[in-house]
XYZ file of C-alpha atoms in Angstrom:
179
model
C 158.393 94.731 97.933
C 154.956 94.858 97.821
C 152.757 98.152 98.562
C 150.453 98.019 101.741
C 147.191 99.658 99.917
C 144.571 100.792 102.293
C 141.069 100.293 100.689
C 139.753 103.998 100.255
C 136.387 104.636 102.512
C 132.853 103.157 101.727
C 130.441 106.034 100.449
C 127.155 105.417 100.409
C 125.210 107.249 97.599
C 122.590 109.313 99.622
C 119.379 108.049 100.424
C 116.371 107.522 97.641
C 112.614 107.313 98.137
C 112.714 103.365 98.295
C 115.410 103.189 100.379
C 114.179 106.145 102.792
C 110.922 104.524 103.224
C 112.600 100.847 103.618
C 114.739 102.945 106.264
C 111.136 104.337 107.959
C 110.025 100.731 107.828
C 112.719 99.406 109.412
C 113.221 102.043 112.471
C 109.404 101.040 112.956
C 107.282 104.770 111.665
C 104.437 104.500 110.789
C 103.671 105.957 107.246
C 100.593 106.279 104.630
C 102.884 106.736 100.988
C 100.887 108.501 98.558
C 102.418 108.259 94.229
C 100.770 110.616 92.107
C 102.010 112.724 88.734
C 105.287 115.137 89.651
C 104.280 118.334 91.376
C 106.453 120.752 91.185
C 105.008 123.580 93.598
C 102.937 124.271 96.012
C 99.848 125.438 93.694
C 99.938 122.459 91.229
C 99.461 120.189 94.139
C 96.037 121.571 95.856
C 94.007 119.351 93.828
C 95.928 116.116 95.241
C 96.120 117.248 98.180
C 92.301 117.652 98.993
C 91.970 114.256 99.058
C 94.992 113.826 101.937
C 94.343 114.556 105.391
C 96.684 116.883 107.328
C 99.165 119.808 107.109
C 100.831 119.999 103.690
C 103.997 121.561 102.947
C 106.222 123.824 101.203
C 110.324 123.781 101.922
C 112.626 126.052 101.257
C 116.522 125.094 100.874
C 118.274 128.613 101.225
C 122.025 129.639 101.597
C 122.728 132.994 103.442
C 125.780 135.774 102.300
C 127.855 133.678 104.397
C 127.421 130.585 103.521
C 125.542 128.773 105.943
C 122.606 126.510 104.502
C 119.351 125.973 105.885
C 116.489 124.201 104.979
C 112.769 125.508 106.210
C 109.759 123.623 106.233
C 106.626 125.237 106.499
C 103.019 124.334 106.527
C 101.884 125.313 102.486
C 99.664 128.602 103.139
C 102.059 129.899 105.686
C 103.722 133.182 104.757
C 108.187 132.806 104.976
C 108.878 136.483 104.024
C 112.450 136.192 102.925
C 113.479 139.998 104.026
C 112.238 139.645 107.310
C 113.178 135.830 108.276
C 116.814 136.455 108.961
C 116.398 138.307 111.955
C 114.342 135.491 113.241
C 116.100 132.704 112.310
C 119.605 134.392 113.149
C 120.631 133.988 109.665
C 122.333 136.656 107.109
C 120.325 137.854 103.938
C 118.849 134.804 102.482
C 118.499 133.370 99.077
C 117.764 130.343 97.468
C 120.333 127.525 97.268
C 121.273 125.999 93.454
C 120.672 122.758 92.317
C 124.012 121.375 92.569
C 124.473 122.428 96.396
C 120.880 121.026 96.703
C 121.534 118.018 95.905
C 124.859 117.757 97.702
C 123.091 118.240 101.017
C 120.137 116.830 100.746
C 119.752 114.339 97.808
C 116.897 116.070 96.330
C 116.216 117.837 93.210
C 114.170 121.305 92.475
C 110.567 120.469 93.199
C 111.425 117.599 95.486
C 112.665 119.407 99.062
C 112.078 118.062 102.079
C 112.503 117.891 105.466
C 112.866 113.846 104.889
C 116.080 114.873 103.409
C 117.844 115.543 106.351
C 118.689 112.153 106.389
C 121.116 112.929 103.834
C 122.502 115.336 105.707
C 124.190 113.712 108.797
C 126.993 116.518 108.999
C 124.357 118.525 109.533
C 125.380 121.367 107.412
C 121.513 122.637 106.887
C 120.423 124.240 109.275
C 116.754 123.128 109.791
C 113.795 125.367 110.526
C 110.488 124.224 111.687
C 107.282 126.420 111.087
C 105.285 126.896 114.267
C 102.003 125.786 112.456
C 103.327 122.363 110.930
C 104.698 121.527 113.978
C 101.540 122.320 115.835
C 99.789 119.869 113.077
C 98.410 116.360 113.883
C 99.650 114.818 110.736
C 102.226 116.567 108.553
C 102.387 115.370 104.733
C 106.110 115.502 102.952
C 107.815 114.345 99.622
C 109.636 111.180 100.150
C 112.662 112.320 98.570
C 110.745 112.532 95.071
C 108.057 114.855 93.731
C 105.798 111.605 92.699
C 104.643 111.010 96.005
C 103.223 112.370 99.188
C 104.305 110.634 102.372
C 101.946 111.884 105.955
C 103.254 110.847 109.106
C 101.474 111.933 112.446
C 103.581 114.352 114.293
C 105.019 112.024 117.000
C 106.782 109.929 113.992
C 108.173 112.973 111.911
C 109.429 114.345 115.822
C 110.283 110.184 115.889
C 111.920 110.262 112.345
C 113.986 113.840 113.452
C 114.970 111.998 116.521
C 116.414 109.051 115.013
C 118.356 111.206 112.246
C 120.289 113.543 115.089
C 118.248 116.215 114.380
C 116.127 116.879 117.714
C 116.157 119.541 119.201
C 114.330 121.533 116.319
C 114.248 125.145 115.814
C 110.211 125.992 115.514
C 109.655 129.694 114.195
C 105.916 131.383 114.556
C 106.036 132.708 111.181
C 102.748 133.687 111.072
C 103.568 135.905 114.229
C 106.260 137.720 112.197
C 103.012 139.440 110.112
C-alpha cells in the first residue's frame, strides 16, 4: 500500500533588495538606486542625502498593547510624537516592534525599515501609515529593503508600487498638524 503524500506548500523566502528592485523593474517603476555605507538613522544619513533630490525618510515599525502592527513612514524632519499618535491613527499605546517580529512582517532588519517592505507583507498584518508631508512630496527617497542604499521614486510610482502590492487606499496623517 503505498502512502498518497501531498507535497507541503511552496514558501517563498521574503523579498531582498535585488529581488525587490528586479520586481520594480519588471512591474515597469521607474527608479534612481542609490548604494552607499550602512546608515543606521536618520542623523547619520544627512550628509548622503544632500546630494539626493527629494523627501527623505524615517519609518517606524510599532506594535500597539493589543497587538496590532503598523508601520509609519514619515518624511525625516517630521515630528511622530508617540503619546499623541494613537488617537490619530486609531491605534492603542504604541511602542516599538522587536527585531524578530520585524523581520517576520516585513523582511527588514533594525536600521533598514521601509515602506518598500510591505511587499513582504501581503496578509497585510501592518497597518501602514502615510505622513501627510511625504505624500505631498514630488519624489520620495526609501531603503530598498537594505540600509546600503537609497532608492527615490516620484510619487506617482511609490502610489504605483502601493497599488500593485494591495496596499491602496493609504491612510495619510497631517502629523505636523497634530503640533
Amino acid at each position: 500500500m503505498t502512502e498518497d503524500k501531498t507535497p507541503e506548500p511552496v514558501t517563498l523566502p521574503p523579498f531582498d533588495s535585488a529581488r525587490l528592485l528586479a520586481w520594480m523593474t519588471d512591474q515597469g517603476l521607474a527608479f534612481d538606486n542609490h548604494e552607499h555605507p550602512a546608515v543606521f538613522r536618520v542623523e547619520e544619513g544627512l550628509e548622503l542625502k544632500a546630494s539626493m533630490p527629494g523627501a527623505h525618510t524615517k519609518n517606524l515599525f510599532l506594535k500597539d498593547k493589543k497587538g496590532q502592527l503598523w508601520l509609519i513612514s514619515a518624511r525625516q524632519d517630521t515630528v511622530v510624537d508617540l503619546k499623541r499618535a494613537p488617537k490619530t491613527i486609531g491605534s492603542d499605546r504604541l511602542s516599538f516592534g522587536n527585531e524578530t517580529l520585524l523581520y517576520e512582517t516585513l523582511g527588514v532588519r533594525p536600521g533598514s525599515v521601509t515602506a518598500l517592505g510591505l511587499i513582504n507583507d501581503p496578509d497585510r498584518r501592518a497597518t501602514f501609515i502615510l505622513d501627510k508631508a511625504l505624500w505631498d512630496a514630488d519624489i520620495v527617497n526609501f531603503h530598498p529593503l537594505t540600509n546600503t542604499a537609497t532608492t527615490a521614486m516620484a510619487q506617482a510610482e511609490f502610489r504605483r508600487f502601493l497599488t500593485l502590492i494591495g496596499r491602496d487606499p493609504v491612510q495619510v496623517v497631517d502629523f505636523g498638524a497634530l503640533d
